[in-house]
mmCIF file of N, CA, C and O in Angstrom:
data_model
loop_
_atom_site.group_PDB
_atom_site.id
_atom_site.type_symbol
_atom_site.label_atom_id
_atom_site.label_comp_id
_atom_site.label_asym_id
_atom_site.label_seq_id
_atom_site.Cartn_x
_atom_site.Cartn_y
_atom_site.Cartn_z
ATOM 1 N N MET O 1 4.063 13.253 5.767
ATOM 2 C CA MET O 1 3.230 14.418 5.935
ATOM 3 C C MET O 1 1.741 14.011 5.918
ATOM 4 O O MET O 1 0.955 14.561 6.666
ATOM 5 N N ILE O 2 1.387 13.063 5.059
ATOM 6 C CA ILE O 2 -0.009 12.624 4.989
ATOM 7 C C ILE O 2 -0.450 12.067 6.339
ATOM 8 O O ILE O 2 -1.513 12.428 6.849
ATOM 9 N N LYS O 3 0.364 11.219 6.932
ATOM 10 C CA LYS O 3 0.012 10.627 8.227
ATOM 11 C C LYS O 3 -0.111 11.683 9.313
ATOM 12 O O LYS O 3 -0.975 11.580 10.183
ATOM 13 N N GLN O 4 0.734 12.689 9.284
ATOM 14 C CA GLN O 4 0.706 13.746 10.307
ATOM 15 C C GLN O 4 -0.523 14.635 10.163
ATOM 16 O O GLN O 4 -1.072 15.097 11.154
ATOM 17 N N GLU O 5 -0.959 14.887 8.947
ATOM 18 C CA GLU O 5 -2.044 15.830 8.706
ATOM 19 C C GLU O 5 -3.429 15.183 8.641
ATOM 20 O O GLU O 5 -4.439 15.863 8.803
ATOM 21 N N ALA O 6 -3.486 13.886 8.399
ATOM 22 C CA ALA O 6 -4.776 13.212 8.251
ATOM 23 C C ALA O 6 -5.547 13.197 9.565
ATOM 24 O O ALA O 6 -4.961 13.035 10.638
ATOM 25 N N LEU O 7 -6.851 13.375 9.484
ATOM 26 C CA LEU O 7 -7.695 13.241 10.669
ATOM 27 C C LEU O 7 -7.719 11.790 11.125
ATOM 28 O O LEU O 7 -7.767 11.504 12.320
ATOM 29 N N SER O 8 -7.695 10.891 10.166
ATOM 30 C CA SER O 8 -7.664 9.455 10.441
ATOM 31 C C SER O 8 -7.246 8.747 9.166
ATOM 32 O O SER O 8 -7.548 9.214 8.066
ATOM 33 N N TYR O 9 -6.536 7.637 9.306
ATOM 34 C CA TYR O 9 -6.194 6.831 8.145
ATOM 35 C C TYR O 9 -5.978 5.389 8.606
ATOM 36 O O TYR O 9 -5.708 5.125 9.778
ATOM 37 N N ALA O 10 -6.118 4.474 7.677
ATOM 38 C CA ALA O 10 -5.846 3.069 7.940
ATOM 39 C C ALA O 10 -5.486 2.396 6.624
ATOM 40 O O ALA O 10 -6.081 2.695 5.592
ATOM 41 N N VAL O 11 -4.513 1.528 6.679
ATOM 42 C CA VAL O 11 -4.118 0.745 5.508
ATOM 43 C C VAL O 11 -4.186 -0.719 5.918
ATOM 44 O O VAL O 11 -3.469 -1.143 6.820
ATOM 45 N N LYS O 12 -5.055 -1.456 5.292
ATOM 46 C CA LYS O 12 -5.238 -2.868 5.608
ATOM 47 C C LYS O 12 -4.983 -3.708 4.373
ATOM 48 O O LYS O 12 -5.086 -3.229 3.245
ATOM 49 N N SER O 13 -4.675 -4.968 4.597
ATOM 50 C CA SER O 13 -4.388 -5.867 3.484
ATOM 51 C C SER O 13 -5.204 -7.148 3.611
ATOM 52 O O SER O 13 -5.886 -7.368 4.613
ATOM 53 N N VAL O 14 -5.113 -7.957 2.584
ATOM 54 C CA VAL O 14 -5.802 -9.239 2.526
ATOM 55 C C VAL O 14 -4.740 -10.286 2.184
ATOM 56 O O VAL O 14 -3.842 -10.016 1.379
ATOM 57 N N THR O 15 -4.834 -11.447 2.770
ATOM 58 C CA THR O 15 -3.835 -12.485 2.552
ATOM 59 C C THR O 15 -3.931 -13.074 1.139
ATOM 60 O O THR O 15 -4.998 -13.038 0.523
ATOM 61 N N PRO O 16 -2.825 -13.623 0.641
ATOM 62 C CA PRO O 16 -2.869 -14.298 -0.657
ATOM 63 C C PRO O 16 -3.916 -15.422 -0.693
ATOM 64 O O PRO O 16 -4.586 -15.606 -1.714
ATOM 65 N N LYS O 17 -4.077 -16.124 0.405
ATOM 66 C CA LYS O 17 -5.078 -17.197 0.461
ATOM 67 C C LYS O 17 -6.486 -16.631 0.239
ATOM 68 O O LYS O 17 -7.286 -17.201 -0.509
ATOM 69 N N LYS O 18 -6.778 -15.491 0.874
ATOM 70 C CA LYS O 18 -8.087 -14.865 0.719
ATOM 71 C C LYS O 18 -8.278 -14.364 -0.712
ATOM 72 O O LYS O 18 -9.364 -14.487 -1.279
ATOM 73 N N ILE O 19 -7.220 -13.814 -1.293
ATOM 74 C CA ILE O 19 -7.292 -13.354 -2.681
ATOM 75 C C ILE O 19 -7.653 -14.523 -3.599
ATOM 76 O O ILE O 19 -8.506 -14.405 -4.467
ATOM 77 N N ASP O 20 -7.011 -15.670 -3.371
ATOM 78 C CA ASP O 20 -7.310 -16.863 -4.171
ATOM 79 C C ASP O 20 -8.759 -17.311 -3.987
ATOM 80 O O ASP O 20 -9.381 -17.809 -4.917
ATOM 81 N N GLN O 21 -9.293 -17.120 -2.788
ATOM 82 C CA GLN O 21 -10.670 -17.543 -2.502
ATOM 83 C C GLN O 21 -11.708 -16.633 -3.158
ATOM 84 O O GLN O 21 -12.716 -17.113 -3.660
ATOM 85 N N VAL O 22 -11.477 -15.319 -3.120
ATOM 86 C CA VAL O 22 -12.530 -14.374 -3.524
ATOM 87 C C VAL O 22 -12.224 -13.602 -4.808
ATOM 88 O O VAL O 22 -13.078 -12.895 -5.290
ATOM 89 N N ASN O 23 -11.061 -13.679 -5.339
ATOM 90 C CA ASN O 23 -10.503 -12.997 -6.514
ATOM 91 C C ASN O 23 -9.966 -11.621 -6.121
ATOM 92 O O ASN O 23 -10.294 -11.072 -5.077
ATOM 93 N N ILE O 24 -9.142 -11.073 -6.993
ATOM 94 C CA ILE O 24 -8.413 -9.843 -6.661
ATOM 95 C C ILE O 24 -9.342 -8.639 -6.482
ATOM 96 O O ILE O 24 -9.123 -7.808 -5.597
ATOM 97 N N LEU O 25 -10.375 -8.525 -7.292
ATOM 98 C CA LEU O 25 -11.299 -7.391 -7.145
ATOM 99 C C LEU O 25 -11.997 -7.437 -5.796
ATOM 100 O O LEU O 25 -11.999 -6.446 -5.057
ATOM 101 N N ASN O 26 -12.579 -8.571 -5.452
ATOM 102 C CA ASN O 26 -13.274 -8.676 -4.167
ATOM 103 C C ASN O 26 -12.314 -8.542 -2.989
ATOM 104 O O ASN O 26 -12.681 -8.003 -1.947
ATOM 105 N N ALA O 27 -11.085 -8.995 -3.161
ATOM 106 C CA ALA O 27 -10.085 -8.829 -2.103
ATOM 107 C C ALA O 27 -9.750 -7.347 -1.913
ATOM 108 O O ALA O 27 -9.598 -6.876 -0.781
ATOM 109 N N SER O 28 -9.670 -6.611 -3.000
ATOM 110 C CA SER O 28 -9.423 -5.160 -2.905
ATOM 111 C C SER O 28 -10.572 -4.460 -2.189
ATOM 112 O O SER O 28 -10.347 -3.600 -1.333
ATOM 113 N N LEU O 29 -11.789 -4.841 -2.534
ATOM 114 C CA LEU O 29 -12.961 -4.251 -1.873
ATOM 115 C C LEU O 29 -12.985 -4.617 -0.388
ATOM 116 O O LEU O 29 -13.313 -3.782 0.457
ATOM 117 N N LEU O 30 -12.604 -5.845 -0.065
ATOM 118 C CA LEU O 30 -12.539 -6.273 1.327
ATOM 119 C C LEU O 30 -11.495 -5.461 2.094
ATOM 120 O O LEU O 30 -11.743 -5.022 3.216
ATOM 121 N N ALA O 31 -10.345 -5.237 1.484
ATOM 122 C CA ALA O 31 -9.299 -4.434 2.130
ATOM 123 C C ALA O 31 -9.783 -3.005 2.372
ATOM 124 O O ALA O 31 -9.493 -2.406 3.415
ATOM 125 N N MET O 32 -10.549 -2.461 1.422
ATOM 126 C CA MET O 32 -11.120 -1.118 1.616
ATOM 127 C C MET O 32 -12.060 -1.114 2.820
ATOM 128 O O MET O 32 -12.008 -0.204 3.647
ATOM 129 N N HIS O 33 -12.901 -2.116 2.917
ATOM 130 C CA HIS O 33 -13.835 -2.202 4.054
ATOM 131 C C HIS O 33 -13.082 -2.362 5.367
ATOM 132 O O HIS O 33 -13.445 -1.730 6.373
ATOM 133 N N LYS O 34 -12.035 -3.185 5.367
ATOM 134 C CA LYS O 34 -11.229 -3.356 6.586
ATOM 135 C C LYS O 34 -10.587 -2.031 6.992
ATOM 136 O O LYS O 34 -10.525 -1.701 8.181
ATOM 137 N N SER O 35 -10.129 -1.269 6.017
ATOM 138 C CA SER O 35 -9.539 0.045 6.303
ATOM 139 C C SER O 35 -10.590 0.993 6.871
ATOM 140 O O SER O 35 -10.333 1.700 7.853
ATOM 141 N N LEU O 36 -11.765 1.003 6.268
ATOM 142 C CA LEU O 36 -12.849 1.865 6.761
ATOM 143 C C LEU O 36 -13.225 1.505 8.202
ATOM 144 O O LEU O 36 -13.447 2.390 9.028
ATOM 145 N N GLN O 37 -13.266 0.216 8.516
ATOM 146 C CA GLN O 37 -13.597 -0.222 9.873
ATOM 147 C C GLN O 37 -12.557 0.234 10.892
ATOM 148 O O GLN O 37 -12.864 0.413 12.060
ATOM 149 N N SER O 38 -11.326 0.404 10.440
ATOM 150 C CA SER O 38 -10.231 0.748 11.347
ATOM 151 C C SER O 38 -10.057 2.243 11.581
ATOM 152 O O SER O 38 -9.218 2.650 12.382
ATOM 153 N N LEU O 39 -10.806 3.051 10.869
ATOM 154 C CA LEU O 39 -10.677 4.498 11.049
ATOM 155 C C LEU O 39 -11.156 4.912 12.436
ATOM 156 O O LEU O 39 -12.138 4.374 12.952
ATOM 157 N N SER O 40 -10.495 5.887 13.007
ATOM 158 C CA SER O 40 -10.912 6.398 14.321
ATOM 159 C C SER O 40 -12.079 7.371 14.191
ATOM 160 O O SER O 40 -12.751 7.664 15.174
ATOM 161 N N ILE O 41 -12.314 7.863 12.984
ATOM 162 C CA ILE O 41 -13.430 8.761 12.700
ATOM 163 C C ILE O 41 -14.250 8.132 11.574
ATOM 164 O O ILE O 41 -13.712 7.760 10.533
ATOM 165 N N GLN O 42 -15.542 7.998 11.780
ATOM 166 C CA GLN O 42 -16.423 7.423 10.763
ATOM 167 C C GLN O 42 -16.646 8.447 9.655
ATOM 168 O O GLN O 42 -17.053 9.579 9.914
ATOM 169 N N PRO O 43 -16.383 8.084 8.390
ATOM 170 C CA PRO O 43 -16.583 9.049 7.301
ATOM 171 C C PRO O 43 -18.068 9.321 7.056
ATOM 172 O O PRO O 43 -18.918 8.476 7.332
ATOM 173 N N GLU O 44 -18.343 10.505 6.565
ATOM 174 C CA GLU O 44 -19.713 10.869 6.191
ATOM 175 C C GLU O 44 -19.996 10.508 4.740
ATOM 176 O O GLU O 44 -21.155 10.353 4.351
ATOM 177 N N PHE O 45 -18.925 10.409 3.951
ATOM 178 C CA PHE O 45 -19.044 10.123 2.520
ATOM 179 C C PHE O 45 -17.747 9.450 2.091
ATOM 180 O O PHE O 45 -16.677 9.798 2.587
ATOM 181 N N ILE O 46 -17.829 8.501 1.178
ATOM 182 C CA ILE O 46 -16.645 7.754 0.745
ATOM 183 C C ILE O 46 -16.383 8.023 -0.732
ATOM 184 O O ILE O 46 -17.263 7.831 -1.570
ATOM 185 N N LEU O 47 -15.177 8.498 -1.031
ATOM 186 C CA LEU O 47 -14.721 8.639 -2.407
ATOM 187 C C LEU O 47 -13.872 7.422 -2.737
ATOM 188 O O LEU O 47 -12.955 7.085 -1.987
ATOM 189 N N VAL O 48 -14.169 6.771 -3.853
ATOM 190 C CA VAL O 48 -13.478 5.545 -4.239
ATOM 191 C C VAL O 48 -12.775 5.755 -5.564
ATOM 192 O O VAL O 48 -13.391 6.238 -6.529
ATOM 193 N N ASP O 49 -11.509 5.389 -5.619
ATOM 194 C CA ASP O 49 -10.766 5.459 -6.872
ATOM 195 C C ASP O 49 -11.108 4.227 -7.698
ATOM 196 O O ASP O 49 -10.821 3.107 -7.304
ATOM 197 N N GLY O 50 -11.755 4.435 -8.822
ATOM 198 C CA GLY O 50 -12.120 3.314 -9.677
ATOM 199 C C GLY O 50 -13.602 3.305 -9.982
ATOM 200 O O GLY O 50 -14.312 4.277 -9.730
ATOM 201 N N ASN O 51 -14.063 2.166 -10.501
ATOM 202 C CA ASN O 51 -15.458 2.109 -10.930
ATOM 203 C C ASN O 51 -16.290 1.083 -10.165
ATOM 204 O O ASN O 51 -17.432 0.835 -10.526
ATOM 205 N N ARG O 52 -15.720 0.484 -9.118
ATOM 206 C CA ARG O 52 -16.446 -0.528 -8.362
ATOM 207 C C ARG O 52 -16.259 -0.342 -6.869
ATOM 208 O O ARG O 52 -15.164 -0.032 -6.403
ATOM 209 N N PHE O 53 -17.341 -0.573 -6.130
ATOM 210 C CA PHE O 53 -17.274 -0.539 -4.670
ATOM 211 C C PHE O 53 -18.524 -1.208 -4.127
ATOM 212 O O PHE O 53 -19.609 -1.029 -4.677
ATOM 213 N N ASN O 54 -18.367 -1.983 -3.085
ATOM 214 C CA ASN O 54 -19.514 -2.545 -2.384
ATOM 215 C C ASN O 54 -19.900 -1.580 -1.279
ATOM 216 O O ASN O 54 -19.031 -1.163 -0.501
ATOM 217 N N PRO O 55 -21.162 -1.198 -1.191
ATOM 218 C CA PRO O 55 -21.571 -0.248 -0.150
ATOM 219 C C PRO O 55 -21.054 -0.649 1.227
ATOM 220 O O PRO O 55 -20.989 -1.838 1.557
ATOM 221 N N TYR O 56 -20.654 0.353 1.976
ATOM 222 C CA TYR O 56 -20.142 0.146 3.331
ATOM 223 C C TYR O 56 -21.122 0.778 4.318
ATOM 224 O O TYR O 56 -21.353 1.990 4.274
ATOM 225 N N LYS O 57 -21.670 -0.074 5.164
ATOM 226 C CA LYS O 57 -22.697 0.359 6.113
ATOM 227 C C LYS O 57 -23.754 1.138 5.333
ATOM 228 O O LYS O 57 -24.189 0.700 4.280
ATOM 229 N N ARG O 58 -24.162 2.260 5.841
ATOM 230 C CA ARG O 58 -25.141 3.091 5.119
ATOM 231 C C ARG O 58 -24.520 4.412 4.690
ATOM 232 O O ARG O 58 -25.221 5.416 4.537
ATOM 233 N N ILE O 59 -23.218 4.381 4.480
ATOM 234 C CA ILE O 59 -22.493 5.589 4.099
ATOM 235 C C ILE O 59 -22.510 5.721 2.575
ATOM 236 O O ILE O 59 -22.140 4.792 1.860
ATOM 237 N N SER O 60 -22.937 6.872 2.099
ATOM 238 C CA SER O 60 -22.957 7.126 0.661
ATOM 239 C C SER O 60 -21.536 7.124 0.117
ATOM 240 O O SER O 60 -20.581 7.482 0.815
ATOM 241 N N HIS O 61 -21.415 6.738 -1.134
ATOM 242 C CA HIS O 61 -20.099 6.722 -1.773
ATOM 243 C C HIS O 61 -20.229 7.118 -3.244
ATOM 244 O O HIS O 61 -21.318 7.108 -3.804
ATOM 245 N N GLU O 62 -19.087 7.450 -3.805
ATOM 246 C CA GLU O 62 -19.025 7.733 -5.237
ATOM 247 C C GLU O 62 -17.745 7.117 -5.780
ATOM 248 O O GLU O 62 -16.667 7.296 -5.201
ATOM 249 N N CYS O 63 -17.862 6.380 -6.877
ATOM 250 C CA CYS O 63 -16.715 5.816 -7.571
ATOM 251 C C CYS O 63 -16.251 6.802 -8.628
ATOM 252 O O CYS O 63 -17.065 7.319 -9.396
ATOM 253 N N ILE O 64 -14.955 7.071 -8.656
ATOM 254 C CA ILE O 64 -14.412 8.068 -9.570
ATOM 255 C C ILE O 64 -13.233 7.457 -10.316
ATOM 256 O O ILE O 64 -12.207 7.128 -9.687
ATOM 257 N N ILE O 65 -13.396 7.274 -11.600
ATOM 258 C CA ILE O 65 -12.310 6.741 -12.421
ATOM 259 C C ILE O 65 -11.190 7.765 -12.457
ATOM 260 O O ILE O 65 -11.420 8.960 -12.651
ATOM 261 N N LYS O 66 -9.970 7.296 -12.217
ATOM 262 C CA LYS O 66 -8.779 8.156 -12.115
ATOM 263 C C LYS O 66 -8.960 9.200 -11.014
ATOM 264 O O LYS O 66 -8.519 10.346 -11.138
ATOM 265 N N GLY O 67 -9.588 8.777 -9.933
ATOM 266 C CA GLY O 67 -9.866 9.673 -8.816
ATOM 267 C C GLY O 67 -8.626 10.264 -8.181
ATOM 268 O O GLY O 67 -8.672 11.377 -7.652
ATOM 269 N N ASP O 68 -7.503 9.527 -8.249
ATOM 270 C CA ASP O 68 -6.279 10.060 -7.645
ATOM 271 C C ASP O 68 -5.730 11.249 -8.424
ATOM 272 O O ASP O 68 -4.910 12.004 -7.907
ATOM 273 N N ASP O 69 -6.211 11.461 -9.643
ATOM 274 C CA ASP O 69 -5.853 12.661 -10.415
ATOM 275 C C ASP O 69 -6.779 13.835 -10.105
ATOM 276 O O ASP O 69 -6.483 14.967 -10.474
ATOM 277 N N LYS O 70 -7.912 13.548 -9.447
ATOM 278 C CA LYS O 70 -8.954 14.550 -9.275
ATOM 279 C C LYS O 70 -9.173 15.007 -7.838
ATOM 280 O O LYS O 70 -9.681 16.108 -7.623
ATOM 281 N N TYR O 71 -8.840 14.164 -6.869
ATOM 282 C CA TYR O 71 -9.107 14.473 -5.460
ATOM 283 C C TYR O 71 -7.862 14.220 -4.619
ATOM 284 O O TYR O 71 -7.284 13.128 -4.675
ATOM 285 N N TYR O 72 -7.494 15.193 -3.819
ATOM 286 C CA TYR O 72 -6.329 15.041 -2.950
ATOM 287 C C TYR O 72 -6.503 13.891 -1.961
ATOM 288 O O TYR O 72 -5.552 13.184 -1.655
ATOM 289 N N SER O 73 -7.708 13.701 -1.456
ATOM 290 C CA SER O 73 -7.919 12.639 -0.472
ATOM 291 C C SER O 73 -7.688 11.262 -1.096
ATOM 292 O O SER O 73 -7.100 10.375 -0.466
ATOM 293 N N ILE O 74 -8.118 11.075 -2.336
ATOM 294 C CA ILE O 74 -7.881 9.796 -3.013
ATOM 295 C C ILE O 74 -6.400 9.644 -3.327
ATOM 296 O O ILE O 74 -5.829 8.561 -3.156
ATOM 297 N N ALA O 75 -5.762 10.707 -3.760
ATOM 298 C CA ALA O 75 -4.322 10.656 -4.037
ATOM 299 C C ALA O 75 -3.538 10.308 -2.773
ATOM 300 O O ALA O 75 -2.623 9.480 -2.812
ATOM 301 N N ALA O 76 -3.923 10.899 -1.661
ATOM 302 C CA ALA O 76 -3.241 10.610 -0.389
ATOM 303 C C ALA O 76 -3.436 9.148 0.009
ATOM 304 O O ALA O 76 -2.484 8.475 0.430
ATOM 305 N N ALA O 77 -4.648 8.635 -0.135
ATOM 306 C CA ALA O 77 -4.916 7.232 0.186
ATOM 307 C C ALA O 77 -4.098 6.316 -0.726
ATOM 308 O O ALA O 77 -3.549 5.305 -0.273
ATOM 309 N N SER O 78 -3.987 6.681 -1.977
ATOM 310 C CA SER O 78 -3.205 5.900 -2.931
ATOM 311 C C SER O 78 -1.732 5.867 -2.533
ATOM 312 O O SER O 78 -1.082 4.818 -2.586
ATOM 313 N N ILE O 79 -1.216 6.998 -2.117
ATOM 314 C CA ILE O 79 0.186 7.073 -1.683
ATOM 315 C C ILE O 79 0.392 6.199 -0.449
ATOM 316 O O ILE O 79 1.352 5.417 -0.387
ATOM 317 N N LEU O 80 -0.491 6.311 0.540
ATOM 318 C CA LEU O 80 -0.356 5.486 1.746
ATOM 319 C C LEU O 80 -0.379 3.997 1.392
ATOM 320 O O LEU O 80 0.430 3.215 1.914
ATOM 321 N N ALA O 81 -1.276 3.599 0.525
ATOM 322 C CA ALA O 81 -1.379 2.190 0.145
ATOM 323 C C ALA O 81 -0.129 1.719 -0.605
ATOM 324 O O ALA O 81 0.402 0.638 -0.316
ATOM 325 N N LYS O 82 0.338 2.526 -1.530
ATOM 326 C CA LYS O 82 1.497 2.120 -2.330
ATOM 327 C C LYS O 82 2.778 2.080 -1.509
ATOM 328 O O LYS O 82 3.584 1.159 -1.663
ATOM 329 N N VAL O 83 2.970 3.034 -0.634
ATOM 330 C CA VAL O 83 4.156 3.028 0.226
ATOM 331 C C VAL O 83 4.099 1.832 1.177
ATOM 332 O O VAL O 83 5.108 1.152 1.395
ATOM 333 N N SER O 84 2.927 1.548 1.707
ATOM 334 C CA SER O 84 2.759 0.390 2.586
ATOM 335 C C SER O 84 3.090 -0.898 1.838
ATOM 336 O O SER O 84 3.815 -1.763 2.344
ATOM 337 N N ARG O 85 2.578 -1.040 0.633
ATOM 338 C CA ARG O 85 2.870 -2.222 -0.192
ATOM 339 C C ARG O 85 4.366 -2.325 -0.497
ATOM 340 O O ARG O 85 4.967 -3.392 -0.372
ATOM 341 N N ASP O 86 4.985 -1.214 -0.874
ATOM 342 C CA ASP O 86 6.415 -1.224 -1.192
ATOM 343 C C ASP O 86 7.246 -1.642 0.014
ATOM 344 O O ASP O 86 8.186 -2.432 -0.114
ATOM 345 N N ARG O 87 6.903 -1.146 1.188
ATOM 346 C CA ARG O 87 7.649 -1.514 2.410
ATOM 347 C C ARG O 87 7.457 -2.991 2.736
ATOM 348 O O ARG O 87 8.381 -3.668 3.150
ATOM 349 N N TYR O 88 6.239 -3.493 2.532
ATOM 350 C CA TYR O 88 5.963 -4.911 2.750
ATOM 351 C C TYR O 88 6.806 -5.759 1.790
ATOM 352 O O TYR O 88 7.418 -6.749 2.195
ATOM 353 N N MET O 89 6.860 -5.361 0.546
ATOM 354 C CA MET O 89 7.620 -6.118 -0.452
ATOM 355 C C MET O 89 9.119 -6.119 -0.121
ATOM 356 O O MET O 89 9.785 -7.142 -0.293
ATOM 357 N N LEU O 90 9.628 -5.018 0.379
ATOM 358 C CA LEU O 90 11.046 -4.974 0.774
ATOM 359 C C LEU O 90 11.312 -5.924 1.945
ATOM 360 O O LEU O 90 12.357 -6.581 1.974
ATOM 361 N N ARG O 91 10.373 -5.983 2.897
ATOM 362 C CA ARG O 91 10.540 -6.904 4.035
ATOM 363 C C ARG O 91 10.527 -8.359 3.569
ATOM 364 O O ARG O 91 11.224 -9.203 4.114
ATOM 365 N N MET O 92 9.712 -8.652 2.583
ATOM 366 C CA MET O 92 9.628 -10.026 2.084
ATOM 367 C C MET O 92 10.876 -10.400 1.330
ATOM 368 O O MET O 92 11.299 -11.495 1.268
#
């Protein structure tokens, strides 16, 4: 339902080699940026689940601890990411 109703979405990953190079936090931030780059619609504002984010282009953002409990858009992004990860793990 999330995929059908979303105006745009993207789920991107980072390789284990890249994670080893930059650490897990920076790899997560990189994956977020890769996802943002892949959107068909450029966001006007970025809500981030957590307390860290590297600015993306000149788009304003806000970090929200436990954001998936507070915003449907963050919860939806979390679901897409977790389902994608689970499917990847099953394939492996």
